[in-house]
Coordinates of C-alpha atoms in Angstrom, one line a residue:
X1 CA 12.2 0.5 9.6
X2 CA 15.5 -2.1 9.2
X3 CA 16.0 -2.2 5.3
X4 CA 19.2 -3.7 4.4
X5 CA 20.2 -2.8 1.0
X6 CA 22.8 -4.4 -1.3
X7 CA 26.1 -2.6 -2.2
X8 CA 24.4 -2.2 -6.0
X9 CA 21.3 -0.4 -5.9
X10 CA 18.8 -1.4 -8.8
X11 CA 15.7 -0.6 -9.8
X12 CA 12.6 -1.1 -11.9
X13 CA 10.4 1.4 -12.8
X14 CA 6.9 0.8 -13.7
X15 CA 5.9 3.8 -15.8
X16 CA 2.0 4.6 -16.5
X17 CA 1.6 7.3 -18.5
X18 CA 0.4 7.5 -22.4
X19 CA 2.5 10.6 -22.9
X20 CA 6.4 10.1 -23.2
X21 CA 7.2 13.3 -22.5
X22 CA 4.2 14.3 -20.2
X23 CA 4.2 15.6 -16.7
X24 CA 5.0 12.3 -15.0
X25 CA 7.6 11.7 -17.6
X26 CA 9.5 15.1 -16.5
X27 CA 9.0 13.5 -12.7
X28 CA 10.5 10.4 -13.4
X29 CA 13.1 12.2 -15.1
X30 CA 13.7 14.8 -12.5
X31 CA 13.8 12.0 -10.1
X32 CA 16.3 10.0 -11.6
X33 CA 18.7 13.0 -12.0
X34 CA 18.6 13.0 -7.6
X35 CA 19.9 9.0 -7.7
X36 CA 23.1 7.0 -9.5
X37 CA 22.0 3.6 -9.6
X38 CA 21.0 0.8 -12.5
X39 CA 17.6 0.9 -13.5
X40 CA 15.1 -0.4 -16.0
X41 CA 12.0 1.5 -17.3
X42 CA 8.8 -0.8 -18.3
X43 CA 6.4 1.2 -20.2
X44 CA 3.2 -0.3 -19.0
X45 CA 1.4 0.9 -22.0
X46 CA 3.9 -0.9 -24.5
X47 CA 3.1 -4.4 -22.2
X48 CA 0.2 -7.0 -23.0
X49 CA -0.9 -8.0 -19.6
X50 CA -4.2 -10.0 -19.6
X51 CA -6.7 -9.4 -16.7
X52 CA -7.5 -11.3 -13.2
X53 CA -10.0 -13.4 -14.0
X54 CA -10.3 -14.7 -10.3
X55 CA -9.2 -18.3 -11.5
X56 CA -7.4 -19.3 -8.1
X57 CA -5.2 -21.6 -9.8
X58 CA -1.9 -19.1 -7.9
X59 CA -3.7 -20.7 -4.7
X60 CA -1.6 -23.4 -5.1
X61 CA 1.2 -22.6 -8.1
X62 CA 2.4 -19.8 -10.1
X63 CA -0.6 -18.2 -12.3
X64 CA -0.7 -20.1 -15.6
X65 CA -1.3 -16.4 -17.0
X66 CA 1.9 -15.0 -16.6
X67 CA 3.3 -15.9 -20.1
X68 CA 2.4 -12.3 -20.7
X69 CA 3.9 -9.3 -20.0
X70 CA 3.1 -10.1 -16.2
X71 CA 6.0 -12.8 -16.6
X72 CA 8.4 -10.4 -17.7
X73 CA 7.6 -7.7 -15.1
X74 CA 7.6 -10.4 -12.1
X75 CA 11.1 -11.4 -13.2
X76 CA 12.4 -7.5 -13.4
X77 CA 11.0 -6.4 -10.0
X78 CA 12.7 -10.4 -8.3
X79 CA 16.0 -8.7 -10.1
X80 CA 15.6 -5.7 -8.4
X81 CA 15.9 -4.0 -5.1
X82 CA 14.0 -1.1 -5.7
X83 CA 10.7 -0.5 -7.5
X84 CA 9.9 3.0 -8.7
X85 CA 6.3 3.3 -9.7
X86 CA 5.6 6.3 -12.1
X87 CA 2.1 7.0 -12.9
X88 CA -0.3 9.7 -13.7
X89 CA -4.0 9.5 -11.6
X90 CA -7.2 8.9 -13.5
X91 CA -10.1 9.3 -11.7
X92 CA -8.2 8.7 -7.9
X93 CA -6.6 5.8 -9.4
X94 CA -3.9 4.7 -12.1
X95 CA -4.6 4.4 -15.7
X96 CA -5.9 1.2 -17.3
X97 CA -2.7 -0.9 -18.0
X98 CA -1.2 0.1 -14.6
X99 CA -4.6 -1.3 -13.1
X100 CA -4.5 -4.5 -14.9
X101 CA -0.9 -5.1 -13.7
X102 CA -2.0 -4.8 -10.0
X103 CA -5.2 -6.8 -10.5
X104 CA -2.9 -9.4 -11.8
X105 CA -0.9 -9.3 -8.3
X106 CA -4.2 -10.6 -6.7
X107 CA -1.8 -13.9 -7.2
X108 CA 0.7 -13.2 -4.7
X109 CA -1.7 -11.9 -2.2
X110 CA -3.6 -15.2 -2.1
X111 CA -0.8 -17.0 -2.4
X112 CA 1.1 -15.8 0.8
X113 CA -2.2 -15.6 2.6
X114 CA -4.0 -18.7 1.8
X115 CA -0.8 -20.8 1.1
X116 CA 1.2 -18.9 3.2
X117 CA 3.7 -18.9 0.7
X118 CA 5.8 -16.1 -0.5
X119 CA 7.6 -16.0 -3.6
X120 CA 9.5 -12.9 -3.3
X121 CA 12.4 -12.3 -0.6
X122 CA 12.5 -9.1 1.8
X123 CA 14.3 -6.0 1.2
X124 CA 13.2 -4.2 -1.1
X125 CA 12.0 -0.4 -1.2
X126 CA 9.0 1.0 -2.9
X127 CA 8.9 4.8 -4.4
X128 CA 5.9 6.1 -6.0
X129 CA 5.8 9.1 -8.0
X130 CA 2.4 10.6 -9.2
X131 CA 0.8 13.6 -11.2
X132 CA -2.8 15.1 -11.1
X133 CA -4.5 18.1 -12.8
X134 CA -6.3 18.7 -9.9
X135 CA -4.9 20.1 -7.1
X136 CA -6.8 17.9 -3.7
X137 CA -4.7 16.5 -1.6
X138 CA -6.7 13.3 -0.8
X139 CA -6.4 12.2 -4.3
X140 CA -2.8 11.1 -3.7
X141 CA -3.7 10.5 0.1
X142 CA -6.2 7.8 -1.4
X143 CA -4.0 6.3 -4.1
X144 CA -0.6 5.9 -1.4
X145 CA -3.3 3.6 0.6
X146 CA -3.7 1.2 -2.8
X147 CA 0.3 1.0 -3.1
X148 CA 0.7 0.4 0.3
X149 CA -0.8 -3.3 -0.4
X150 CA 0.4 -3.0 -4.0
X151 CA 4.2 -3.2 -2.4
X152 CA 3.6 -5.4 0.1
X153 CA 2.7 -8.3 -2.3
X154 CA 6.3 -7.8 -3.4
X155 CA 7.6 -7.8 0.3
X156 CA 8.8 -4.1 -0.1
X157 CA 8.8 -1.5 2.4
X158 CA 7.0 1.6 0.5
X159 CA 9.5 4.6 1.9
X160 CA 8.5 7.8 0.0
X161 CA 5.4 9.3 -2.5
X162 CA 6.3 11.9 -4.5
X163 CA 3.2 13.8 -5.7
X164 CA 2.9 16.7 -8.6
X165 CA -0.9 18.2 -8.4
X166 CA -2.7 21.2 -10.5
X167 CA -0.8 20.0 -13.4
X168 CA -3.9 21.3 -15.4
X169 CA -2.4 24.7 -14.3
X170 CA 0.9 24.6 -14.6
X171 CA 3.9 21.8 -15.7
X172 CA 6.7 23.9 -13.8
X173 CA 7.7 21.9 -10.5
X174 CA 10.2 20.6 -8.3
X175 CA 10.6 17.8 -5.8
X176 CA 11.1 18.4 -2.3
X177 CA 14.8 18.2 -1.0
X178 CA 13.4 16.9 2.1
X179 CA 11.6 14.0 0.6
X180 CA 15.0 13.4 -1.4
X181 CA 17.1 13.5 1.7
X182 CA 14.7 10.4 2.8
X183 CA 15.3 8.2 0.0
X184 CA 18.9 8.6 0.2
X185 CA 18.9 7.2 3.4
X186 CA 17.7 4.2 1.7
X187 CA 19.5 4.5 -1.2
X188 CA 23.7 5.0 -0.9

């Protein structure tokens, strides 16, 4: 993978998790401790992002939607060259607002398929960081396929997963050094 990075690294980081100061919280935060570089934190519970409705109008233009929150969030990830996604899993999936956010991406996909159109420029790296009480592996086996097409509508080469499980049994973990070691290849 050929990912050329600017000399200042800077990220958004889409946070999904009710708790402030919950498991995936002490992730992020863990996380961020590893890197130095400018970043932005967008609590997607704090955001008002209305849902798909499957109008096709992005088929041809921008979605007419995206005076939400949506707006806001498209403008910080075309800002950034890295996009740290942060979320806890509900049910093999992210919570609510997290899910509206990616339904609302439906509008780049059809864009750069149907139009062939792309509105965001290569480069970019995607990091996902997730939690789960439950301690199966396929859980975050299943969700690291939906971000796979989650970061490709932003033209973004997903490099790394980070995944906490059995959080129901305990909130005392660490992140691999090896899986570090990989993003900092990515990331001077």
């Amino acid at each position: 993978m050929n990912i050329v990075m600017p000399n200042a690294n800077k990220a958004v980081i889409l946070f999904a998790s009710p708790h402030k100061k919950g498991n995936t919280a002490k992730l992020l935060e863990s996380f961020l401790k590893q890197f130095c570089f400018e970043y932005q934190i967008i609590n997607l519970y704090n955001c008002s992002i209305k849902p798909c409705i499957d109008c096709k109008a992005c088929i041809n233009t921008t979605c007419p939607y995206n005076l939400d929150d949506m707006g806001i969030i498209i403008k910080r990830i075309e800002e950034s060259n890295i996009i740290i996604c942060a979320s806890p899993i509900y049910f093999n999936h992210v919570p609510a607002p997290f899910k509206a956010m990616m339904d609302r991406c439906q509008q780049f996909y059809l864009n750069k398929m149907v139009s062939r159109k792309n509105q965001f420029e290569k480069g970019r790296i995607g990091i996902l960081l997730t939690t789960a009480g439950c301690n199966n592996k396929k859980i975050s086996n299943d969700i690291y396929d939906v971000f796979q097409m989650f970061f490709r509508c932003f033209e973004t080469s997903f490099i790394e997963h980070i995944a906490v499980l059995d959080t129901d049994q305990t909130n005392d973990f660490s992140i691999s050094q090896k899986q570090i070691d990989h993003i900092k290849k990515y990331i001077s």
